[in-house]
Structures are given as C-alpha cells and as structure tokens.
Coordinates of C-alpha atoms (C1' of nucleotides) in Angstrom, one line a residue:
Chain A
X1 CA -4.6 -8.3 7.1
X2 CA -2.5 -11.1 8.5
X3 CA 0.4 -10.1 6.3
X4 CA 0.4 -6.5 7.4
X5 CA 0.5 -7.6 11.0
X6 CA 3.3 -10.0 10.1
X7 CA 5.3 -7.3 8.3
X8 CA 4.9 -4.9 11.2
X9 CA 6.0 -7.6 13.6
X10 CA 9.0 -8.7 11.5
X11 CA 10.2 -5.1 11.5
X12 CA 11.2 -5.5 15.1
X13 CA 14.6 -6.5 13.8
X14 CA 16.9 -8.0 16.4
X15 CA 14.5 -7.1 19.2
X16 CA 12.4 -10.1 18.9
X17 CA 14.0 -11.9 21.9
X18 CA 13.3 -8.9 24.1
X19 CA 9.6 -8.9 23.4
X20 CA 7.3 -10.1 26.2
X21 CA 6.6 -13.8 26.1
X22 CA 2.9 -13.3 25.3
X23 CA 3.3 -11.4 22.1
X24 CA 0.3 -9.8 20.4
X25 CA 0.4 -12.3 17.5
X26 CA -0.1 -15.4 19.6
X27 CA -3.6 -14.3 20.7
X28 CA -6.4 -16.3 19.2
X29 CA -7.8 -13.6 17.1
X30 CA -4.9 -14.1 14.7
X31 CA -4.8 -16.9 12.1
X32 CA -2.9 -20.1 13.0
X33 CA -0.4 -19.1 10.3
X34 CA 0.4 -15.8 12.0
X35 CA 0.7 -17.5 15.4
X36 CA 3.0 -20.0 13.8
X37 CA 5.3 -17.4 12.4
X38 CA 5.3 -15.5 15.7
X39 CA 6.4 -18.5 17.6
X40 CA 9.2 -18.9 15.1
X41 CA 10.4 -15.4 15.8
X42 CA 10.3 -16.2 19.4
X43 CA 12.2 -19.4 19.5
X44 CA 15.8 -19.4 20.7
X45 CA 18.8 -18.5 18.6
X46 CA 21.2 -20.9 17.0
X47 CA 24.1 -22.3 18.9
X48 CA 27.3 -23.9 17.5
X49 CA 27.9 -27.3 18.8
X50 CA 31.5 -27.4 20.2
X51 CA 33.1 -30.0 18.0
X52 CA 36.6 -31.1 19.1
X53 CA 39.5 -30.1 16.9
X54 CA 40.2 -32.5 14.1
X55 CA 43.5 -33.8 12.8
X56 CA 44.9 -32.8 9.5
X57 CA 43.5 -36.0 7.9
X58 CA 40.0 -35.6 9.2
X59 CA 39.4 -32.0 8.4
X60 CA 40.1 -32.5 4.7
X61 CA 37.3 -30.9 2.7
X62 CA 38.8 -30.9 -0.8
X63 CA 39.2 -34.0 -2.9
X64 CA 42.4 -32.8 -4.6
X65 CA 44.0 -32.1 -1.2
X66 CA 43.1 -35.6 -0.1
X67 CA 44.6 -37.2 -3.2
X68 CA 47.8 -35.1 -2.9
X69 CA 48.1 -36.1 0.8
X70 CA 47.6 -39.7 -0.1
X71 CA 50.2 -39.6 -2.8
X72 CA 52.6 -38.0 -0.3
X73 CA 52.1 -40.4 2.6
X74 CA 52.1 -43.5 0.4
X75 CA 55.8 -42.7 -0.5
X76 CA 57.0 -42.2 3.1
X77 CA 59.3 -44.7 4.5
X78 CA 58.4 -46.2 6.8
X79 CA 54.7 -46.0 5.9
X80 CA 52.5 -44.1 8.3
X81 CA 50.2 -46.2 10.5
X82 CA 47.0 -47.6 8.9
X83 CA 45.0 -45.2 11.1
X84 CA 46.2 -42.2 9.1
X85 CA 45.2 -43.9 5.9
X86 CA 41.8 -44.8 7.4
X87 CA 41.2 -41.2 8.4
X88 CA 41.9 -40.1 4.9
X89 CA 39.6 -42.8 3.4
X90 CA 36.9 -41.7 5.8
X91 CA 37.4 -38.0 5.1
X92 CA 36.9 -38.7 1.4
X93 CA 33.9 -40.8 2.1
X94 CA 32.4 -38.1 4.2
X95 CA 32.7 -35.8 1.2
X96 CA 30.4 -38.3 -0.5
X97 CA 33.2 -39.2 -2.9
X98 CA 32.6 -42.9 -2.4
X99 CA 34.2 -44.2 -5.5
X100 CA 37.3 -42.1 -4.8
X101 CA 37.5 -43.4 -1.3
X102 CA 37.2 -46.9 -2.7
X103 CA 39.9 -46.2 -5.2
X104 CA 42.3 -45.1 -2.4
X105 CA 41.4 -48.3 -0.5
X106 CA 42.4 -50.4 -3.5
X107 CA 45.7 -48.4 -3.8
X108 CA 46.4 -49.2 -0.2
X109 CA 46.0 -52.9 -0.9
X110 CA 48.2 -52.7 -4.0
X111 CA 51.1 -51.0 -2.2
X112 CA 50.7 -53.3 0.7
X113 CA 49.4 -51.1 3.5
X114 CA 48.2 -53.5 6.1
X115 CA 44.5 -52.7 5.9
X116 CA 42.6 -53.5 9.0
X117 CA 38.9 -54.0 10.0
X118 CA 38.4 -50.2 10.0
X119 CA 39.6 -49.8 6.4
X120 CA 37.4 -52.7 5.4
X121 CA 34.4 -51.1 7.1
X122 CA 34.9 -47.8 5.4
X123 CA 35.3 -49.5 2.0
X124 CA 32.2 -51.6 2.6
X125 CA 30.3 -48.5 3.5
X126 CA 31.4 -46.8 0.2
X127 CA 30.1 -49.8 -1.8
X128 CA 26.8 -49.7 0.1
X129 CA 26.3 -46.0 -0.3
X130 CA 26.7 -46.4 -4.1
X131 CA 24.1 -49.1 -4.0
X132 CA 26.7 -51.7 -4.7
X133 CA 26.0 -53.8 -1.7
X134 CA 27.0 -57.0 -3.5
X135 CA 30.5 -55.6 -3.8
X136 CA 30.3 -54.9 -0.1
X137 CA 29.6 -58.6 0.5
X138 CA 32.6 -59.4 -1.7
X139 CA 34.8 -57.3 0.6
X140 CA 33.3 -59.2 3.6
X141 CA 34.7 -62.3 1.9
X142 CA 38.1 -60.5 1.7
X143 CA 37.8 -59.9 5.5
X144 CA 37.6 -63.6 6.1
X145 CA 40.5 -64.4 3.8
X146 CA 42.6 -61.8 5.5
X147 CA 41.6 -63.0 9.0
X148 CA 40.0 -59.7 9.7
X149 CA 37.0 -60.1 12.0
X150 CA 33.8 -58.4 10.8
X151 CA 32.1 -56.6 13.6
X152 CA 28.8 -54.9 14.4
X153 CA 29.9 -51.9 12.3
X154 CA 30.5 -54.2 9.3
X155 CA 27.1 -55.9 9.5
X156 CA 25.1 -52.8 10.3
X157 CA 26.6 -51.2 7.2
X158 CA 25.7 -54.2 5.0
X159 CA 22.2 -54.3 6.4
X160 CA 21.9 -50.6 5.6
X161 CA 23.1 -51.3 2.1
X162 CA 20.5 -54.0 1.6
X163 CA 17.8 -51.7 2.8
X164 CA 18.9 -48.9 0.5
X165 CA 18.4 -51.4 -2.4
X166 CA 15.0 -52.4 -1.0
X167 CA 16.2 -56.0 -0.4
X168 CA 14.2 -56.4 2.7
X169 CA 13.9 -60.2 2.7
X170 CA 17.7 -60.5 2.5
X171 CA 18.0 -57.9 5.2
X172 CA 15.8 -59.9 7.6
X173 CA 17.6 -63.1 6.7
X174 CA 21.0 -61.7 7.4
X175 CA 19.8 -60.1 10.7
X176 CA 18.3 -63.4 11.9
X177 CA 21.5 -65.3 10.8
X178 CA 23.7 -62.9 12.8
X179 CA 21.6 -63.5 16.0
X180 CA 21.2 -67.3 15.5
X181 CA 24.9 -67.9 14.8
X182 CA 26.0 -65.3 17.3
X183 CA 28.1 -63.6 14.7
X184 CA 27.7 -60.3 16.5
X185 CA 25.4 -58.9 19.2
X186 CA 23.1 -56.3 17.7
X187 CA 23.5 -52.9 19.3
X188 CA 21.2 -49.9 19.2
X189 CA 22.5 -48.8 15.8
X190 CA 21.9 -52.2 14.3
X191 CA 18.4 -52.3 15.7
X192 CA 17.7 -48.8 14.4
X193 CA 18.9 -49.8 11.0
X194 CA 16.5 -52.8 11.0
X195 CA 13.7 -50.6 12.2
X196 CA 14.4 -48.2 9.4
X197 CA 14.1 -51.0 6.9
X198 CA 10.8 -52.2 8.3
X199 CA 9.4 -48.7 8.3
X200 CA 10.6 -48.2 4.7
X201 CA 8.5 -51.1 3.5
X202 CA 5.5 -49.9 5.5
X203 CA 5.8 -52.3 8.4
X204 CA 5.4 -49.8 11.2
X205 CA 3.8 -52.4 13.5
X206 CA 6.6 -54.8 13.1
X207 CA 9.1 -51.9 13.6
X208 CA 7.4 -51.1 16.9
X209 CA 7.5 -54.8 17.7
X210 CA 11.3 -54.8 17.2
X211 CA 11.5 -51.7 19.4
X212 CA 9.8 -53.6 22.2
X213 CA 12.1 -56.6 21.5
X214 CA 15.3 -54.7 21.7
X215 CA 14.2 -53.2 25.0
X216 CA 13.4 -56.7 26.4
X217 CA 16.8 -58.0 25.2
X218 CA 18.5 -55.2 27.2
X219 CA 19.4 -52.9 24.4
X220 CA 18.0 -49.5 25.4
X221 CA 16.3 -47.6 22.5
X222 CA 17.5 -44.0 22.0
X223 CA 16.3 -40.9 20.3
X224 CA 17.3 -42.2 16.8
X225 CA 15.3 -45.3 17.2
X226 CA 12.2 -43.4 18.3
X227 CA 12.8 -40.7 15.6
X228 CA 12.9 -43.4 12.9
X229 CA 9.5 -44.8 13.8
X230 CA 7.9 -41.4 14.6
X231 CA 9.0 -40.1 11.2
X232 CA 7.6 -43.2 9.4
X233 CA 4.2 -42.8 11.2
X234 CA 4.1 -39.1 10.3
X235 CA 4.8 -39.9 6.7
X236 CA 1.9 -42.4 6.7
X237 CA -0.3 -39.7 8.2
X238 CA -0.7 -41.7 11.4
X239 CA 0.1 -38.6 13.4
X240 CA -1.8 -39.6 16.5
X241 CA 0.2 -42.9 16.7
X242 CA 3.3 -40.8 16.2
X243 CA 2.3 -38.6 19.2
X244 CA 1.6 -41.6 21.4
X245 CA 5.1 -42.9 20.7
X246 CA 6.5 -39.4 21.2
X247 CA 4.8 -39.3 24.7
X248 CA 6.1 -42.7 25.5
X249 CA 9.6 -41.7 24.5
X250 CA 9.7 -38.5 26.5
X251 CA 7.5 -39.2 29.5
X252 CA 7.8 -42.9 30.1
X253 CA 11.3 -43.6 28.9
X254 CA 12.9 -40.2 29.6
X255 CA 14.5 -40.1 26.2
X256 CA 15.1 -36.5 25.1
X257 CA 13.6 -35.5 21.7
X258 CA 15.8 -33.4 19.4
X259 CA 15.3 -31.1 16.4
X260 CA 14.8 -34.2 14.2
X261 CA 12.0 -35.5 16.3
X262 CA 10.3 -32.1 16.1
X263 CA 10.9 -31.8 12.4
X264 CA 9.2 -35.1 11.7
X265 CA 6.2 -34.1 13.9
X266 CA 6.0 -30.6 12.3
X267 CA 6.2 -32.1 8.9
X268 CA 3.4 -34.6 9.7
X269 CA 1.2 -31.8 11.1
X270 CA 1.9 -29.6 8.1
X271 CA 0.8 -32.3 5.7
X272 CA -2.5 -32.5 7.5
X273 CA -2.7 -28.6 7.7
X274 CA -2.9 -28.7 11.5
X275 CA -1.3 -25.3 11.8
X276 CA -2.2 -24.6 15.4
X277 CA -0.4 -27.7 16.5
X278 CA 2.6 -26.7 14.4
X279 CA 2.8 -23.5 16.3
X280 CA 2.5 -25.4 19.5
X281 CA 5.4 -27.6 18.6
X282 CA 7.5 -24.6 17.7
X283 CA 6.7 -23.2 21.1
X284 CA 7.6 -26.5 22.8
X285 CA 10.9 -26.5 21.0
X286 CA 11.6 -23.0 22.3
X287 CA 10.8 -24.1 25.9
X288 CA 13.2 -27.0 25.5
X289 CA 15.9 -24.8 24.0
X290 CA 15.9 -26.9 20.8
X291 CA 16.7 -24.5 17.9
X292 CA 14.9 -24.9 14.7
X293 CA 17.3 -26.0 12.0
X294 CA 17.5 -25.1 8.3
X295 CA 15.3 -28.2 7.7
X296 CA 12.7 -27.0 10.1
X297 CA 12.4 -23.7 8.2
X298 CA 12.4 -25.6 4.9
X299 CA 9.5 -27.7 6.0
X300 CA 7.5 -24.6 6.9
X301 CA 8.4 -22.8 3.7
X302 CA 7.4 -25.8 1.7
X303 CA 4.2 -26.3 3.6
X304 CA 3.1 -22.7 3.1
X305 CA 4.0 -22.8 -0.6
X306 CA 2.0 -26.0 -1.1
X307 CA -1.0 -24.3 0.6
X308 CA -0.6 -21.4 -1.8
X309 CA 0.4 -19.1 1.0
X310 CA 3.6 -17.7 -0.6
X311 CA 3.4 -14.6 1.5
X312 CA 3.7 -16.5 4.6
X313 CA 6.6 -18.6 3.1
X314 CA 8.4 -15.3 2.2
X315 CA 7.8 -14.2 5.8
X316 CA 9.5 -17.4 7.1
X317 CA 12.5 -16.7 4.8
X318 CA 12.7 -13.2 6.2
X319 CA 12.8 -14.7 9.7
X320 CA 15.5 -17.1 8.6
X321 CA 17.7 -14.3 7.2
X322 CA 17.1 -12.3 10.4
X323 CA 18.2 -15.3 12.5
X324 CA 21.2 -15.9 10.2
X325 CA 20.0 -19.2 9.0
X326 CA 21.1 -19.2 5.3
X327 CA 18.3 -20.4 3.0
X328 CA 19.6 -23.0 0.6
X329 CA 18.5 -24.3 -2.8
X330 CA 15.8 -26.5 -1.1
X331 CA 14.3 -23.4 0.5
X332 CA 14.1 -21.5 -2.8
X333 CA 12.9 -24.5 -4.8
X334 CA 9.9 -24.6 -2.6
X335 CA 9.3 -20.9 -3.1
X336 CA 9.8 -21.2 -6.9
X337 CA 7.3 -24.0 -6.8
X338 CA 4.9 -21.9 -4.8
X339 CA 4.9 -19.2 -7.4
X340 CA 4.6 -21.7 -10.2
X341 CA 1.6 -23.4 -8.6
X342 CA -0.1 -20.0 -8.5
X343 CA 0.8 -19.3 -12.1
X344 CA 3.0 -16.4 -11.0
X345 CA 5.7 -17.2 -13.6
X346 CA 7.2 -13.7 -13.7
X347 CA 7.9 -13.9 -9.9
X348 CA 9.2 -17.5 -10.3
X349 CA 11.6 -16.5 -13.1
X350 CA 12.8 -13.4 -11.2
X351 CA 13.6 -15.6 -8.2
X352 CA 15.2 -18.2 -10.5
X353 CA 17.4 -15.5 -12.1
X354 CA 18.5 -14.3 -8.7
X355 CA 19.6 -17.6 -7.4
X356 CA 23.1 -17.3 -8.9
X357 CA 23.7 -14.0 -7.1
X358 CA 22.8 -15.8 -3.9
X359 CA 25.5 -18.3 -4.6
X360 CA 23.0 -21.1 -5.3
X361 CA 22.9 -23.4 -8.3
X362 CA 19.5 -24.3 -9.6
X363 CA 19.1 -28.1 -9.8
X364 CA 16.7 -30.3 -11.7
X365 CA 14.0 -29.8 -9.0
X366 CA 14.1 -26.1 -9.7
X367 CA 13.7 -26.7 -13.4
X368 CA 10.9 -29.2 -12.8
X369 CA 8.9 -26.6 -10.9
X370 CA 9.3 -24.0 -13.6
X371 CA 8.4 -26.5 -16.3
X372 CA 5.3 -27.4 -14.4
X373 CA 4.4 -23.7 -14.0
X374 CA 4.8 -23.0 -17.7
X375 CA 2.9 -26.2 -18.6
X376 CA 0.0 -25.4 -16.2
X377 CA -0.2 -21.9 -17.8
X378 CA -0.3 -23.6 -21.2
X379 CA 3.0 -21.9 -22.1
X380 CA 4.4 -25.1 -23.5
X381 CA 6.8 -23.4 -25.8
X382 CA 8.5 -21.6 -22.9
X383 CA 8.6 -24.9 -21.1
X384 CA 10.2 -26.6 -24.0
X385 CA 12.8 -23.9 -24.2
X386 CA 13.6 -24.3 -20.5
X387 CA 13.6 -28.1 -20.9
X388 CA 16.5 -27.8 -23.5
X389 CA 18.2 -25.4 -21.0
X390 CA 18.5 -28.3 -18.5
X391 CA 21.0 -30.3 -20.6
X392 CA 22.7 -27.1 -21.6
X393 CA 23.4 -26.4 -18.0
X394 CA 25.0 -29.8 -17.6
X395 CA 22.0 -31.2 -15.6
X396 CA 20.2 -34.4 -16.5
X397 CA 16.4 -34.3 -16.9
X398 CA 14.8 -37.0 -14.6
X399 CA 11.6 -38.9 -14.7
X400 CA 9.7 -36.0 -13.2
X401 CA 11.0 -33.6 -15.9
X402 CA 9.8 -35.9 -18.6
X403 CA 6.5 -36.6 -16.9
X404 CA 5.9 -32.9 -16.6
X405 CA 6.7 -32.2 -20.2
X406 CA 4.6 -35.1 -21.5
X407 CA 1.7 -33.9 -19.4
X408 CA 2.2 -30.3 -20.7
X409 CA 2.2 -31.5 -24.4
X410 CA -0.9 -33.5 -24.0
X411 CA -2.6 -30.6 -22.3
X412 CA -2.2 -28.4 -25.4
X413 CA -3.1 -31.3 -27.7
X414 CA 0.4 -32.1 -29.0
X415 CA -0.1 -35.9 -28.7
X416 CA 2.6 -36.7 -31.3
X417 CA 5.2 -34.6 -29.5
X418 CA 4.2 -36.2 -26.2
X419 CA 4.8 -39.5 -27.8
X420 CA 8.2 -38.4 -29.1
X421 CA 9.3 -37.3 -25.7
X422 CA 8.1 -40.5 -24.1
X423 CA 10.4 -42.4 -26.6
X424 CA 13.3 -40.0 -25.8
X425 CA 12.8 -40.6 -22.1
X426 CA 13.1 -44.4 -22.6
X427 CA 16.1 -43.9 -24.9
X428 CA 17.8 -42.0 -22.0
X429 CA 17.4 -45.1 -19.9
X430 CA 14.7 -43.7 -17.7
X431 CA 12.0 -46.2 -16.7
X432 CA 8.4 -44.9 -17.0
X433 CA 6.8 -44.9 -13.6
X434 CA 3.2 -45.0 -12.4
X435 CA 2.9 -41.3 -12.9
X436 CA 4.0 -41.6 -16.5
X437 CA 1.4 -44.2 -17.1
X438 CA -1.4 -42.1 -15.5
X439 CA -0.3 -39.0 -17.4
X440 CA -0.4 -40.9 -20.7
X441 CA -3.8 -42.4 -20.0
X442 CA -5.2 -39.1 -18.9
X443 CA -3.6 -37.3 -21.9
X444 CA -5.1 -39.8 -24.4
X445 CA -8.6 -39.6 -22.8
X446 CA -8.5 -35.8 -22.8
X447 CA -7.6 -35.8 -26.4
X448 CA -10.5 -38.0 -27.3
X449 CA -8.3 -41.0 -27.9
X450 CA -10.1 -43.2 -25.4
X451 CA -9.8 -46.3 -27.5
X452 CA -6.0 -46.0 -27.4
X453 CA -6.1 -45.4 -23.7
X454 CA -8.3 -48.5 -23.2
X455 CA -6.1 -50.7 -25.4
X456 CA -3.0 -49.5 -23.4
X457 CA -4.9 -50.3 -20.3
X458 CA -5.7 -53.8 -21.5
X459 CA -2.2 -54.3 -22.8
X460 CA -0.8 -53.6 -19.4
X461 CA -3.3 -56.1 -18.0
X462 CA -3.6 -57.1 -14.4
X463 CA -0.6 -55.4 -12.7
X464 CA 0.3 -53.0 -10.0
X465 CA -0.1 -50.2 -12.5
X466 CA -3.7 -51.2 -13.1
X467 CA -4.6 -51.8 -9.5
X468 CA -4.9 -48.1 -8.8
X469 CA -8.1 -46.2 -8.3
X470 CA -6.7 -43.1 -10.0
X471 CA -6.1 -45.1 -13.2
X472 CA -9.7 -46.4 -13.1
X473 CA -11.1 -42.9 -12.4
X474 CA -9.2 -41.5 -15.4
X475 CA -10.6 -44.2 -17.7
X476 CA -14.1 -44.0 -16.3
X477 CA -14.1 -40.3 -16.9
X478 CA -12.6 -40.6 -20.4
X479 CA -15.1 -43.3 -21.5
X480 CA -18.1 -41.5 -20.0
X481 CA -17.2 -38.2 -21.6
X482 CA -16.8 -39.8 -25.0
X483 CA -20.3 -41.3 -24.8
X484 CA -19.1 -44.8 -24.0
X485 CA -21.0 -45.0 -20.7
X486 CA -21.3 -48.7 -20.9
X487 CA -17.6 -49.1 -20.7
X488 CA -17.4 -46.6 -17.9
X489 CA -20.0 -48.5 -16.0
X490 CA -18.2 -51.8 -16.6
X491 CA -15.0 -50.4 -15.3
X492 CA -16.8 -49.1 -12.2
X493 CA -18.1 -52.6 -11.5
X494 CA -14.6 -54.0 -12.1
X495 CA -13.5 -52.1 -9.0
X496 CA -15.4 -54.4 -6.6
X497 CA -14.0 -57.5 -8.4
X498 CA -10.5 -56.1 -7.9
X499 CA -11.2 -55.1 -4.3
X500 CA -10.5 -51.4 -5.1
X501 CA -12.4 -48.8 -3.2
X502 CA -13.8 -45.9 -5.3
X503 CA -12.6 -42.6 -3.9
X504 CA -14.4 -39.3 -3.8
X505 CA -13.3 -38.4 -7.4
X506 CA -14.4 -41.8 -8.8
X507 CA -17.9 -41.2 -7.3
X508 CA -18.0 -37.6 -8.8
X509 CA -17.0 -38.9 -12.2
X510 CA -19.7 -41.7 -12.1
X511 CA -22.4 -39.4 -10.8
X512 CA -21.6 -36.9 -13.5
X513 CA -21.7 -39.7 -16.1
X514 CA -25.0 -41.1 -14.9
X515 CA -26.5 -37.6 -14.9
X516 CA -25.2 -37.0 -18.5
X517 CA -27.0 -40.2 -19.5
X518 CA -30.2 -38.9 -17.8
X519 CA -30.0 -41.7 -15.2
X520 CA -30.8 -39.3 -12.4
X521 CA -32.3 -42.0 -10.1
X522 CA -29.1 -44.1 -10.4
X523 CA -27.0 -41.0 -9.7
X524 CA -29.0 -40.2 -6.6
X525 CA -28.6 -43.8 -5.5
X526 CA -24.9 -43.6 -5.9
X527 CA -24.8 -40.2 -4.2
X528 CA -26.6 -41.6 -1.2
X529 CA -24.4 -44.7 -1.1
X530 CA -21.3 -42.5 -0.5
X531 CA -21.8 -41.8 3.2
X532 CA -22.4 -45.5 4.0
X533 CA -19.4 -46.5 2.0
X534 CA -17.2 -44.4 4.3
X535 CA -16.5 -41.9 1.5
X536 CA -18.7 -38.9 2.3
X537 CA -19.5 -36.5 -0.6
X538 CA -17.4 -33.3 -0.7
X539 CA -18.1 -29.9 -2.2
X540 CA -17.3 -31.1 -5.7
X541 CA -19.7 -34.1 -5.4
X542 CA -22.6 -31.8 -4.5
X543 CA -21.8 -29.4 -7.3
X544 CA -21.6 -32.2 -9.8
X545 CA -24.8 -33.7 -8.6
X546 CA -26.7 -30.4 -8.6
X547 CA -25.5 -29.7 -12.1
X548 CA -26.9 -33.0 -13.2
X549 CA -30.2 -32.2 -11.7
X550 CA -30.4 -28.7 -13.0
X551 CA -29.4 -29.6 -16.6
X552 CA -32.3 -32.0 -16.7
X553 CA -34.7 -29.4 -15.2
X554 CA -35.1 -31.7 -12.2
X555 CA -35.6 -29.3 -9.2
X556 CA -37.1 -31.7 -6.7
X557 CA -34.1 -32.2 -4.3
X558 CA -32.3 -28.9 -5.1
X559 CA -33.3 -27.0 -2.0
X560 CA -32.5 -30.0 0.3
X561 CA -29.1 -30.4 -1.3
X562 CA -28.3 -26.7 -0.9
X563 CA -29.3 -26.9 2.8
X564 CA -27.0 -29.9 3.2
X565 CA -24.2 -28.0 1.6
X566 CA -24.8 -25.2 4.0
X567 CA -24.7 -27.5 6.9
X568 CA -21.4 -29.0 5.7
X569 CA -19.9 -25.6 4.9
X570 CA -19.5 -26.4 1.3
X571 CA -19.7 -23.8 -1.5
X572 CA -21.1 -23.5 -5.0
X573 CA -18.8 -23.3 -8.0
X574 CA -19.3 -20.9 -10.9
X575 CA -21.1 -23.4 -13.2
X576 CA -23.6 -24.6 -10.6
X577 CA -24.3 -21.1 -9.5
X578 CA -25.0 -20.0 -13.1
X579 CA -27.3 -23.0 -13.6
X580 CA -29.2 -22.1 -10.4
X581 CA -29.7 -18.5 -11.4
X582 CA -30.8 -19.6 -14.8
X583 CA -33.4 -21.9 -13.3
X584 CA -34.6 -19.1 -11.0
X585 CA -34.9 -16.7 -13.9
X586 CA -36.8 -19.3 -15.8
X587 CA -39.2 -19.7 -12.9
X588 CA -38.4 -23.4 -12.3
X589 CA -36.9 -22.6 -8.9
X590 CA -38.4 -20.3 -6.2
X591 CA -36.7 -16.9 -5.7
X592 CA -36.8 -17.5 -2.0
X593 CA -33.8 -19.8 -2.5
X594 CA -31.6 -16.9 -3.4
X595 CA -30.8 -16.1 0.2
X596 CA -29.6 -19.7 0.8
X597 CA -27.6 -19.6 -2.5
X598 CA -26.0 -16.3 -1.4
X599 CA -24.6 -18.0 1.7
X600 CA -23.1 -20.7 -0.4
X601 CA -21.1 -18.4 -2.7
X602 CA -17.5 -18.1 -1.6
X603 CA -16.7 -14.6 -0.3
X604 CA -13.9 -13.9 -2.8
Chain B
dT1 C1' 39.9 -43.9 12.7
dT2 C1' 34.5 -47.4 11.1
dA3 C1' 27.7 -48.1 11.3
dG4 C1' 21.8 -45.5 12.2
dG5 C1' 17.1 -40.9 12.2
dG6 C1' 14.5 -35.5 9.6
dT7 C1' 13.5 -31.3 4.0
dT8 C1' 12.4 -30.1 -2.0
dA9 C1' 9.7 -32.2 -7.8
dG10 C1' 4.6 -34.6 -11.3

DNA sequence: TTAGGGTTAG
C-alpha cells in the first residue's frame, strides 16, 4: 500500500518542487517511511558551491601529469619558487597518493629546492595519513635542524596522526606540552582534533569539557567542533544528548548547522528506528536550504536496507536519480546487502552484474555482502566460488570476508574447511578479531564440539575476548544444549564474578536450559528476576518460557503469560503456537484461550 | 601553498 502511494508520487517527475507544501504523503495516515521519502522529494535541489579558479598546479587530478610537471619544473633554470612545488606536493596528496607526494618532497630535498615550513607540513601530513606518524616526528626533527619553525598546522597534523594510530596518551601528552611550553597557541582546528581523539576513545564527557575550556580560553567553537561531538554522541546512541548539544549550538551560540550535522543526527535516529524524527530533520534541512548530500541519501538507503525495507531503499535511489545525485558504490553496496539479508540472491546478483555498466567497480564490501547472502542461504559452494573471485578481480579478502566464510562453513558442518580457512587467513597476515573468536566458538558449539569450544575459551583465559557477554551466551547455550547444564550454570554464575551483565539473550538461553532440565521453578525465578535486573523479557523470552512450560505439560501460568504478552504487544512464534494448539487439542488447556492466542499471532 | 567533522561489511 505504502509502496503504491510512493510509486504514484515519484511519477511526478520534475514537478515535485511545484507541489503544494503540505503534500498528501506527509499526512499522518501514512507510515513514517512514506513521510520520510516525501520530505526527501520536497527538499531543495543541489547547488554548486562556487569554488575560485585554481592554478595549473592545484587543479592536477592525474598522478602522471603531476610527475611530468614535476620533472619539467625541476629542470628549469632558475628553479620556480618553492610555492609552485608545494602546490604540486599538495595536489598529489589531495589525490591520496601520499607516498608519491612524499617521494616528490624527497626529490626536492635532493636537488636542493629550499623547502619551507609549508613543504614540511605537507610531507608530515603524508606520513601521518599513511599511519607513519613516527616518520612525521622525524620530519619535525628536520624542521628544527633546518631552522624551520613548526606551527599550529604542523602540530595539529601530528596530533591527528597520533589519534589515527590510537595513541591517545601520547596525543594528550603532546597537547599539554604545546600549551605548557607555549610552543604554539591552539586554535579551533587543534581543539577540534583533540576533541575528535577524545570522542574516538569514548570520552564524550571529556570532549565536552574541552569544548567548554576552549570557549573559556577565548577560542570560539565552530560547526566542525560541534559536529565532531554530536556525531560521537549519535554513534553511542546518546541521541538526546546529541540533540541538547545541537540546540545549544544553534540557539545559544548561533553556530549554523550544515549537512554534516544533519547527516550525523539522521544517522543516529535511523539507528534507533526513529523514522518520524528522521522525516522531521529532512524537513528542517529543507527549511534551512541545506541540500541533502550523497551521504544523506546513502544513510537512508542503508537504514532502509538494514530494516529489510528494500522497496523504500529503491525508492530513495529513484529520488536520487531524479535529483541528479549519482548513486555510488556505497549506495549500491547497501542495496546488495539489503537483498542478501532477505535471501534474495537473484536480485542481489542481477544488481551486482549491473554495477559495471553503471561505471562502478565492486569492492570487497560488495563481495562480503554477497558471501554473507550465500552463506545465510546455505549455498556455501556458491559463496566459495565468489570468494575465489575476489582475488581473481585483484581485490584482497579482508577480515570480514574470512569471518563470513568461516561462519558459512561451520553452518553447513564443514568444520575442517573452516579450520583451513582460519589458518589461511592468518597466513595472509590478517589478525583474527573478536568476531572471528565468537564465530569459531559458536561454530564449534553448533557442531557439537563443545569441549573444543570450552578448551579454546579456557586457553584464551581472562582477556578482553572473554569479557564479553556474547561469548558467554554462546558457551552457555552450547553447553546446555549438549546436556552439560552444570557447566552452563557455572558459566552463568561466573558472570557476576566478572561483573558482566546478562543480556536478554543470555536470560533466554538460561531459561530454556533450566526448562530443558525440568527446573521450571528456577526458570520462573529467573524470568521474574529479569524486570528487576533492568533487562525486561522480550517476545523471545516469553516464547522460550512458554515452550518450557508446555513441553512439561505445566499449564498453570500459561494464560497469565499470554495476557502479559498481549499487554506488551508481543507475538507467538510458530513452535509455541503449535505447542499451545496441541495442548488445547489434548484438553490440557481451555478452548476459551483460543481467542487470546488468535490476537497473539502475527498478521502475516 | 599547509591542519579538523559525516556514509557501506560479519
């Protein structure tokens, strides 16, 4: 229904700006998704920002041209000014060819071009961008030897390099040193860099503290500074805090938000499925004449795909095309992933095959989605075929590729092949991550190799890897399903010792295990404990608990549980439903319960 | 002529 309305609406090609402001789709009888799409169609068109004309050196977009130009000017007599060289270095760096830019810088030094602080800063930036910050510091030493004075640009770049390498302690140490020894006065960029670093390590509060401090020290925060913190809060799902900061920025400080501010907020709202507010944000952008960017659209396409709403995602892409925003590989990767998540592999492959004709090159992310799709549909042979294609296409499988394949192989019981791929992954120099560990534990448990999983778990010992509730839940489930409930129970009690909080899945696994052992009283006790532990039972918990009761012909609390489910708008899954019907047929449950059961069956 | 913020994968 929503889609047909959408299609009809989208057919107003080119006329969308002429439609009355209150269009039929924004009325409340339409779903938030439709309203959201409608507001997209309504927002203002794109504008080119009028960049000033660039010199021959700055507008270089081709690496070969840059090298040819360098070879030419380096032979001129007299040599052109260092500014020309710097512009060339910078143009190459802007193309993300950092090592080439660095190579040119070294050539300059060799032939005796009098490099200045600008050249140094560009060279240091190149080192930092390649995560070779130590080399950047070596160049800082060269500055001192050449009597070139490092400035706020130099130090901001180095701080950024340290942050890129997650060297936060050294970042803070350098920043404090700069202030203490008055090596340079931090400006808004330097503060924003520091704030980014703090946010990156999860110190939002300290980041906000630094925001206050810079203001007190007379350095006015700008849009970038606020955007950095707002984005971090959104990523941490602290959307209300993000909005408070947003209000402060706009209404108290008079700092204008831009498309990046809105993208962060929209992304945060999408992650929480707060679609109505997303539509509101898009409307607000329109009112402020802030055009949605390719990224805005990509966030929406991805959010729809993750929600399984590929039709809406396709509608967003239609709107993009209509507005002459060219979808890129990121856009289509989301859509490929959306199809794969729904098991629609034919659609995914058709889209994949069409990418080349759109002038787009599939990347490892595209392949990872397809591998995941095939593995989830248990078509591991197709996945393997595709996996070999990755290297044939000149791409390098990454940790996600291997994790996906290993999970797929375990899923179809090919434990040996999974093991081989794990060894291959390490031989390729890839370091297994937390996901790899979880996939292997889960794979072993599901293939009835719980002992191996447990010995791996004990081998890893007390570490970050084993301080994860998901890992515990996998093992508790594995042990319990294999009849080792004592081990499951011991692991569950371990959680308190480790200070780990069971999550809703852990409880479900434990309740199911207790029921399997016939310990219904204990299961009920745990079930009742969930609310007071701040982890209220969800639909799955109720289903699991009901199944436990019904399997043991215990019908005492069934009606009460069904009523609670009704109050919480939860629904029955297929196995619980069939057990209920079975008990009614057997006469253990009253037929009058059928009406209530009917309301708990999902419509589709 | 040099530095900072937002999107995609299990």
